[in-house]
Amino acid sequence: MVEYIGLDVSLKETAISIRKDGKRIWRGKCPSDPKLLAQMIHKHAPHAKRVVFETGPLSTWFYHALTAEGVPAICIEARHAQKVLDETLNKTDANDADGLAHLAEAGFYKAVRVKAFDSMLTRTLVAARNRLLSISTQLGNQIRGLMRTFGLIVPKGRGRIFDGNVRQFLDGNDGLAKIILPLLEAWRDIRKRAADLDHQLLAAARQSQATRLLMTVPGVGAVTAVSYVAAIEDPENFKTSRSVGAWLGLTTRRYQSGDVDYDGHISRRGDNHLRGLLYEAATVLLTRTSARNESSLRSWGLKLRERLGFKRAAVAVARKLAVIMHSMLKAGKVFNALAGATA
């Protein structure tokens, strides 16, 4: 008979529970190392059919490493599993592993697609770039705020203009300069590092045919295109293009019970960062007027804005963009301005 295994993964240790014939036959703990886990699984469950663990910070590494060791690893949706695990009286790592083993045996779980390391590398590049830009903005605001205390109002400006204005105000003010200049040097260095990551990102966008294809959509730049391709990976991962909108949490939630039946806000499930990028792209499409931006999609969005307001229209256009971009990748065709709204 086959065995079913639940793994409750943490940074240091992983709780293991093994079930067979409807009963728990073994449980224990192991350092959170996939190779050590694989050895223990092969020892105590040589005929393992399903090895289930939840999504988390280590899930990508665990999935690929365990699979490489011949373990039938399955990563499941943490939100779905949590509803079942919360029913236990005492929440411990061992009990969570037992609950996951129950789910593995019953087959009552929602498996998720684990991204390849190449896709995760691209996502890491985008995340690192965004973090450096955020830190740069925070440092710039901090410098402005500190100088404002002494009546030094730094005019609006970015990059070299901001640097020059700050140094001009500090000229002759040695006491304040000793405090502000280290912050300014850190600000410059962070901007330089962010620019280096920008170059890497643009190089990755140029090398990818799929990314260049998506950048023909008005409002979609290199960051959005690269992030979308990394998230989707293979267009065949989705049966229909319309399902991409729901996967990204851009479709409305529905609640139905008896006589009650209403639609709520969007679900906001899935990739938060990509959803935000698509919303920004939709905003650009709706607000910037140029010959390149004119399309059936924009006309449709502007009509929605008049009827529903800007935010709802932007969300609707973002969902439509997600659908259209998937269709473009699947067909290998550039954006059709005339057919945009019906794709």
Short mmCIF file of C-alpha atoms in Angstrom, two decimals:
data_model
loop_
_atom_site.label_atom_id
_atom_site.label_comp_id
_atom_site.label_asym_id
_atom_site.label_seq_id
_atom_site.Cartn_x
_atom_site.Cartn_y
_atom_site.Cartn_z
CA MET A 1 0.00 0.00 0.00
CA VAL A 2 1.12 3.54 -0.71
CA GLU A 3 1.90 6.22 1.85
CA TYR A 4 0.73 9.83 2.04
CA ILE A 5 2.92 12.46 3.64
CA GLY A 6 2.34 15.94 5.03
CA LEU A 7 5.20 18.40 5.58
CA ASP A 8 4.87 21.48 7.77
CA VAL A 9 7.86 23.52 6.60
CA SER A 10 9.60 26.19 8.67
CA LEU A 11 12.99 27.86 8.31
CA LYS A 12 14.80 25.54 10.76
CA GLU A 13 12.79 22.33 11.06
CA THR A 14 10.12 20.50 9.10
CA ALA A 15 7.48 18.38 10.78
CA ILE A 16 6.68 15.13 8.95
CA SER A 17 3.56 12.98 9.18
CA ILE A 18 3.11 9.73 7.23
CA ARG A 19 -0.25 7.97 6.77
CA LYS A 20 -1.17 4.61 5.26
CA ASP A 21 -4.48 2.75 5.16
CA GLY A 22 -6.21 5.65 6.92
CA LYS A 23 -3.84 5.62 9.90
CA ARG A 24 -0.76 7.56 10.88
CA ILE A 25 2.22 5.21 10.83
CA TRP A 26 5.05 7.63 11.66
CA ARG A 27 5.78 11.22 12.41
CA GLY A 28 8.85 13.20 13.34
CA LYS A 29 11.01 16.20 12.54
CA CYS A 30 13.94 16.90 10.27
CA PRO A 31 16.12 19.93 9.48
CA SER A 32 14.63 21.93 6.63
CA ASP A 33 16.95 20.52 3.99
CA PRO A 34 15.28 18.84 0.98
CA LYS A 35 18.03 16.23 0.64
CA LEU A 36 17.74 15.17 4.27
CA LEU A 37 13.95 15.16 3.95
CA ALA A 38 14.12 13.01 0.83
CA GLN A 39 16.33 10.49 2.62
CA MET A 40 13.92 10.29 5.55
CA ILE A 41 10.91 9.94 3.24
CA HIS A 42 12.57 7.13 1.26
CA LYS A 43 13.41 5.39 4.55
CA HIS A 44 10.01 5.59 6.25
CA ALA A 45 7.74 5.74 3.18
CA PRO A 46 9.34 3.89 0.26
CA HIS A 47 6.04 3.85 -1.66
CA ALA A 48 5.03 7.47 -1.11
CA LYS A 49 2.31 8.60 -3.51
CA ARG A 50 1.82 12.23 -2.44
CA VAL A 51 4.08 14.51 -0.39
CA VAL A 52 2.13 17.67 0.37
CA PHE A 53 3.33 21.01 1.74
CA GLU A 54 1.95 24.57 1.68
CA THR A 55 3.06 27.57 -0.31
CA GLY A 56 5.63 29.69 1.50
CA PRO A 57 9.08 31.30 1.26
CA LEU A 58 10.82 27.93 0.80
CA SER A 59 8.21 26.26 -1.41
CA THR A 60 9.97 26.85 -4.77
CA TRP A 61 13.27 25.46 -3.51
CA PHE A 62 11.60 22.53 -1.73
CA TYR A 63 9.46 21.56 -4.72
CA HIS A 64 12.29 21.47 -7.26
CA ALA A 65 14.80 19.89 -4.88
CA LEU A 66 12.42 17.17 -3.68
CA THR A 67 11.28 16.43 -7.22
CA ALA A 68 14.91 16.06 -8.28
CA GLU A 69 15.34 13.48 -5.49
CA GLY A 70 12.43 11.43 -6.86
CA VAL A 71 9.89 12.55 -4.25
CA PRO A 72 6.30 13.08 -5.56
CA ALA A 73 6.10 16.61 -4.13
CA ILE A 74 2.89 18.65 -4.37
CA CYS A 75 2.68 22.29 -3.32
CA ILE A 76 -0.83 23.28 -2.27
CA GLU A 77 -2.61 26.60 -1.74
CA ALA A 78 -1.94 27.78 1.82
CA ARG A 79 -5.28 29.62 2.14
CA HIS A 80 -7.19 26.49 1.23
CA ALA A 81 -5.17 24.30 3.59
CA GLN A 82 -5.43 26.79 6.44
CA LYS A 83 -9.21 26.51 6.56
CA VAL A 84 -8.83 22.81 7.31
CA LEU A 85 -5.84 23.12 9.65
CA ASP A 86 -7.60 25.77 11.75
CA GLU A 87 -10.16 23.15 12.78
CA THR A 88 -7.62 21.36 15.02
CA LEU A 89 -7.96 22.04 18.74
CA ASN A 90 -4.24 22.57 19.37
CA LYS A 91 -2.19 24.20 16.64
CA THR A 92 1.29 22.69 16.59
CA ASP A 93 3.72 21.90 13.79
CA ALA A 94 3.11 18.19 14.29
CA ASN A 95 -0.68 18.61 14.13
CA ASP A 96 -0.36 20.76 11.00
CA ALA A 97 1.73 18.03 9.38
CA ASP A 98 -0.98 15.51 10.35
CA GLY A 99 -3.62 17.70 8.77
CA LEU A 100 -1.62 18.03 5.56
CA ALA A 101 -1.15 14.26 5.47
CA HIS A 102 -4.96 13.89 5.80
CA LEU A 103 -5.42 16.25 2.84
CA ALA A 104 -2.87 14.28 0.82
CA GLU A 105 -4.67 11.01 1.55
CA ALA A 106 -8.12 12.40 0.81
CA GLY A 107 -6.96 14.29 -2.26
CA PHE A 108 -8.82 17.33 -0.92
CA TYR A 109 -6.38 20.08 -1.82
CA LYS A 110 -5.71 22.73 -4.43
CA ALA A 111 -2.32 22.23 -6.07
CA VAL A 112 -0.48 25.31 -7.30
CA ARG A 113 1.94 25.65 -10.19
CA VAL A 114 5.47 26.17 -8.89
CA LYS A 115 7.50 28.49 -11.08
CA ALA A 116 10.85 27.53 -12.56
CA PHE A 117 14.04 29.03 -11.14
CA ASP A 118 14.57 31.12 -14.29
CA SER A 119 11.20 32.80 -13.80
CA MET A 120 11.90 33.34 -10.11
CA LEU A 121 15.26 34.89 -11.03
CA THR A 122 13.47 37.43 -13.23
CA ARG A 123 10.93 38.17 -10.49
CA THR A 124 13.80 38.64 -8.02
CA LEU A 125 15.45 41.12 -10.39
CA VAL A 126 12.24 43.16 -10.64
CA ALA A 127 11.66 43.02 -6.88
CA ALA A 128 15.24 44.10 -6.10
CA ARG A 129 15.01 47.02 -8.54
CA ASN A 130 11.71 48.16 -7.04
CA ARG A 131 13.10 47.94 -3.52
CA LEU A 132 16.11 50.10 -4.38
CA LEU A 133 13.88 52.69 -6.06
CA SER A 134 11.65 52.74 -2.98
CA ILE A 135 14.63 53.21 -0.65
CA SER A 136 15.95 55.98 -2.90
CA THR A 137 12.61 57.80 -2.72
CA GLN A 138 12.49 57.42 1.07
CA LEU A 139 16.03 58.77 1.46
CA GLY A 140 15.26 61.72 -0.80
CA ASN A 141 12.17 62.56 1.24
CA GLN A 142 14.15 62.18 4.46
CA ILE A 143 16.76 64.65 3.23
CA ARG A 144 14.07 67.14 2.25
CA GLY A 145 12.36 66.77 5.64
CA LEU A 146 15.53 67.23 7.67
CA MET A 147 16.57 70.32 5.75
CA ARG A 148 13.10 71.80 5.97
CA THR A 149 13.51 71.92 9.76
CA PHE A 150 16.22 74.55 9.27
CA GLY A 151 14.23 76.57 6.75
CA LEU A 152 16.00 75.07 3.72
CA ILE A 153 13.26 74.19 1.22
CA VAL A 154 14.74 72.03 -1.53
CA PRO A 155 12.97 72.77 -4.86
CA LYS A 156 11.36 70.00 -6.87
CA GLY A 157 13.77 68.03 -9.00
CA ARG A 158 15.23 64.60 -9.53
CA GLY A 159 18.66 63.09 -10.01
CA ARG A 160 21.44 65.60 -10.56
CA ILE A 161 19.07 68.53 -10.06
CA PHE A 162 18.15 67.30 -6.58
CA ASP A 163 21.81 66.59 -5.76
CA GLY A 164 22.90 70.05 -6.90
CA ASN A 165 20.13 71.83 -5.00
CA VAL A 166 20.95 70.03 -1.76
CA ARG A 167 24.68 70.79 -2.04
CA GLN A 168 23.94 74.42 -2.84
CA PHE A 169 21.84 74.81 0.32
CA LEU A 170 24.51 73.09 2.43
CA ASP A 171 27.26 75.38 1.19
CA GLY A 172 28.48 77.32 4.21
CA ASN A 173 26.44 75.25 6.67
CA ASP A 174 29.11 72.82 7.87
CA GLY A 175 27.19 71.51 10.86
CA LEU A 176 24.20 70.38 8.83
CA ALA A 177 26.39 69.24 5.94
CA LYS A 178 28.09 66.65 8.17
CA ILE A 179 24.67 65.09 8.75
CA ILE A 180 23.06 65.42 5.32
CA LEU A 181 26.00 64.60 3.03
CA PRO A 182 26.30 60.96 4.20
CA LEU A 183 22.60 60.53 3.44
CA LEU A 184 23.09 62.18 0.06
CA GLU A 185 26.00 59.88 -0.78
CA ALA A 186 23.92 56.85 0.20
CA TRP A 187 21.08 58.20 -1.98
CA ARG A 188 23.42 58.54 -4.96
CA ASP A 189 24.88 55.07 -4.48
CA ILE A 190 21.44 53.46 -4.24
CA ARG A 191 20.33 55.22 -7.41
CA LYS A 192 23.45 53.94 -9.16
CA ARG A 193 22.72 50.36 -8.06
CA ALA A 194 19.10 50.73 -9.18
CA ALA A 195 20.35 51.95 -12.58
CA ASP A 196 22.53 48.83 -12.86
CA LEU A 197 19.49 46.63 -12.26
CA ASP A 198 17.57 48.74 -14.79
CA HIS A 199 20.17 47.86 -17.42
CA GLN A 200 19.85 44.17 -16.56
CA LEU A 201 16.08 44.40 -16.82
CA LEU A 202 16.16 46.16 -20.20
CA ALA A 203 18.68 43.62 -21.49
CA ALA A 204 16.38 40.78 -20.42
CA ALA A 205 13.45 42.51 -22.15
CA ARG A 206 15.39 42.89 -25.41
CA GLN A 207 16.46 39.24 -25.42
CA SER A 208 12.92 37.91 -24.97
CA GLN A 209 10.69 37.77 -28.02
CA ALA A 210 7.61 37.36 -25.80
CA THR A 211 8.51 40.50 -23.86
CA ARG A 212 9.04 42.55 -27.04
CA LEU A 213 5.68 41.31 -28.25
CA LEU A 214 3.86 42.51 -25.12
CA MET A 215 5.56 45.90 -25.25
CA THR A 216 3.55 46.70 -28.38
CA VAL A 217 0.55 47.18 -26.06
CA PRO A 218 0.05 50.89 -25.17
CA GLY A 219 1.00 51.53 -21.54
CA VAL A 220 2.98 48.29 -21.17
CA GLY A 221 6.69 48.87 -20.58
CA ALA A 222 9.65 46.61 -19.98
CA VAL A 223 8.93 46.02 -16.27
CA THR A 224 5.30 45.02 -16.84
CA ALA A 225 6.12 42.85 -19.85
CA VAL A 226 9.00 41.03 -18.13
CA SER A 227 6.93 40.50 -14.97
CA TYR A 228 3.98 39.17 -16.97
CA VAL A 229 6.09 36.68 -18.93
CA ALA A 230 7.80 35.48 -15.74
CA ALA A 231 4.44 34.97 -14.02
CA ILE A 232 2.69 33.23 -16.92
CA GLU A 233 5.76 31.24 -18.06
CA ASP A 234 3.99 29.10 -20.68
CA PRO A 235 0.67 30.35 -22.17
CA GLU A 236 -0.48 26.72 -22.23
CA ASN A 237 -0.60 26.81 -18.42
CA PHE A 238 -4.03 28.41 -18.83
CA LYS A 239 -6.83 26.73 -20.77
CA THR A 240 -8.42 30.03 -21.71
CA SER A 241 -7.15 33.61 -21.76
CA ARG A 242 -10.09 34.75 -19.61
CA SER A 243 -8.90 32.62 -16.70
CA VAL A 244 -5.78 34.80 -16.37
CA GLY A 245 -7.87 37.70 -15.02
CA ALA A 246 -9.28 35.50 -12.25
CA TRP A 247 -5.83 34.04 -11.52
CA LEU A 248 -4.51 37.56 -10.93
CA GLY A 249 -7.43 38.49 -8.66
CA LEU A 250 -8.94 41.01 -11.08
CA THR A 251 -12.42 39.48 -11.22
CA THR A 252 -15.24 40.27 -8.80
CA ARG A 253 -16.03 37.98 -5.89
CA ARG A 254 -19.51 36.49 -5.71
CA TYR A 255 -21.53 35.52 -2.64
CA GLN A 256 -24.67 33.46 -3.05
CA SER A 257 -26.76 31.90 -0.28
CA GLY A 258 -30.48 31.30 -0.62
CA ASP A 259 -32.12 34.54 -1.69
CA VAL A 260 -28.85 36.46 -1.30
CA ASP A 261 -26.78 36.84 -4.46
CA TYR A 262 -24.41 39.73 -5.03
CA ASP A 263 -21.02 40.57 -6.50
CA GLY A 264 -18.40 42.27 -4.37
CA HIS A 265 -15.00 43.81 -4.97
CA ILE A 266 -12.27 42.06 -6.93
CA SER A 267 -10.79 39.04 -5.15
CA ARG A 268 -7.20 40.40 -5.09
CA ARG A 269 -5.84 36.86 -5.13
CA GLY A 270 -2.61 35.93 -6.85
CA ASP A 271 0.36 38.09 -7.78
CA ASN A 272 -0.02 41.48 -6.05
CA HIS A 273 2.91 43.05 -7.86
CA LEU A 274 1.79 42.06 -11.35
CA ARG A 275 -1.77 43.14 -10.59
CA GLY A 276 -0.45 46.56 -9.59
CA LEU A 277 1.64 46.83 -12.75
CA LEU A 278 -1.37 46.02 -14.93
CA TYR A 279 -3.40 48.66 -13.08
CA GLU A 280 -0.63 51.20 -13.77
CA ALA A 281 -0.60 50.20 -17.44
CA ALA A 282 -4.37 50.66 -17.57
CA THR A 283 -4.02 54.09 -15.95
CA VAL A 284 -1.47 55.14 -18.57
CA LEU A 285 -3.73 53.86 -21.33
CA LEU A 286 -6.70 55.85 -20.04
CA THR A 287 -4.95 59.10 -19.15
CA ARG A 288 -2.29 59.66 -21.81
CA THR A 289 -3.61 60.90 -25.13
CA SER A 290 -1.41 60.15 -28.10
CA ALA A 291 -1.72 58.47 -31.48
CA ARG A 292 -0.02 55.33 -30.09
CA ASN A 293 -2.55 55.00 -27.27
CA GLU A 294 -5.64 55.17 -29.49
CA SER A 295 -7.37 51.79 -29.65
CA SER A 296 -10.71 50.10 -29.23
CA LEU A 297 -9.57 49.07 -25.77
CA ARG A 298 -8.99 52.69 -24.74
CA SER A 299 -12.35 53.79 -26.16
CA TRP A 300 -14.05 51.00 -24.23
CA GLY A 301 -12.25 52.01 -21.04
CA LEU A 302 -13.16 55.69 -21.43
CA LYS A 303 -16.83 54.79 -21.79
CA LEU A 304 -16.59 52.73 -18.60
CA ARG A 305 -14.94 55.68 -16.83
CA GLU A 306 -17.89 57.92 -17.66
CA ARG A 307 -20.34 55.35 -16.35
CA LEU A 308 -18.51 53.74 -13.38
CA GLY A 309 -15.71 56.13 -12.43
CA PHE A 310 -11.99 56.03 -13.06
CA LYS A 311 -10.89 53.35 -10.56
CA ARG A 312 -13.42 50.76 -11.62
CA ALA A 313 -12.71 51.47 -15.27
CA ALA A 314 -8.96 51.08 -14.68
CA VAL A 315 -9.51 47.73 -12.94
CA ALA A 316 -11.68 46.54 -15.83
CA VAL A 317 -9.05 47.62 -18.37
CA ALA A 318 -6.31 45.92 -16.29
CA ARG A 319 -8.26 42.66 -16.40
CA LYS A 320 -8.79 43.07 -20.12
CA LEU A 321 -5.08 43.71 -20.59
CA ALA A 322 -4.25 40.48 -18.74
CA VAL A 323 -6.56 38.58 -21.09
CA ILE A 324 -5.30 40.28 -24.25
CA MET A 325 -1.63 39.82 -23.36
CA HIS A 326 -2.18 36.09 -22.83
CA SER A 327 -3.91 35.85 -26.21
CA MET A 328 -0.97 37.66 -27.81
CA LEU A 329 1.54 35.24 -26.30
CA LYS A 330 -0.52 32.25 -27.36
CA ALA A 331 -0.96 33.47 -30.93
CA GLY A 332 2.46 35.08 -31.23
CA LYS A 333 0.95 38.30 -32.62
CA VAL A 334 1.44 41.97 -31.82
CA PHE A 335 -1.28 44.13 -30.27
CA ASN A 336 -4.21 44.88 -32.60
CA ALA A 337 -5.52 48.33 -31.77
CA LEU A 338 -8.82 47.69 -33.52
CA ALA A 339 -9.55 44.31 -31.87
CA GLY A 340 -8.22 45.17 -28.41
CA ALA A 341 -11.56 45.47 -26.61
CA THR A 342 -12.92 42.16 -27.85
CA ALA A 343 -9.89 39.97 -27.30
#
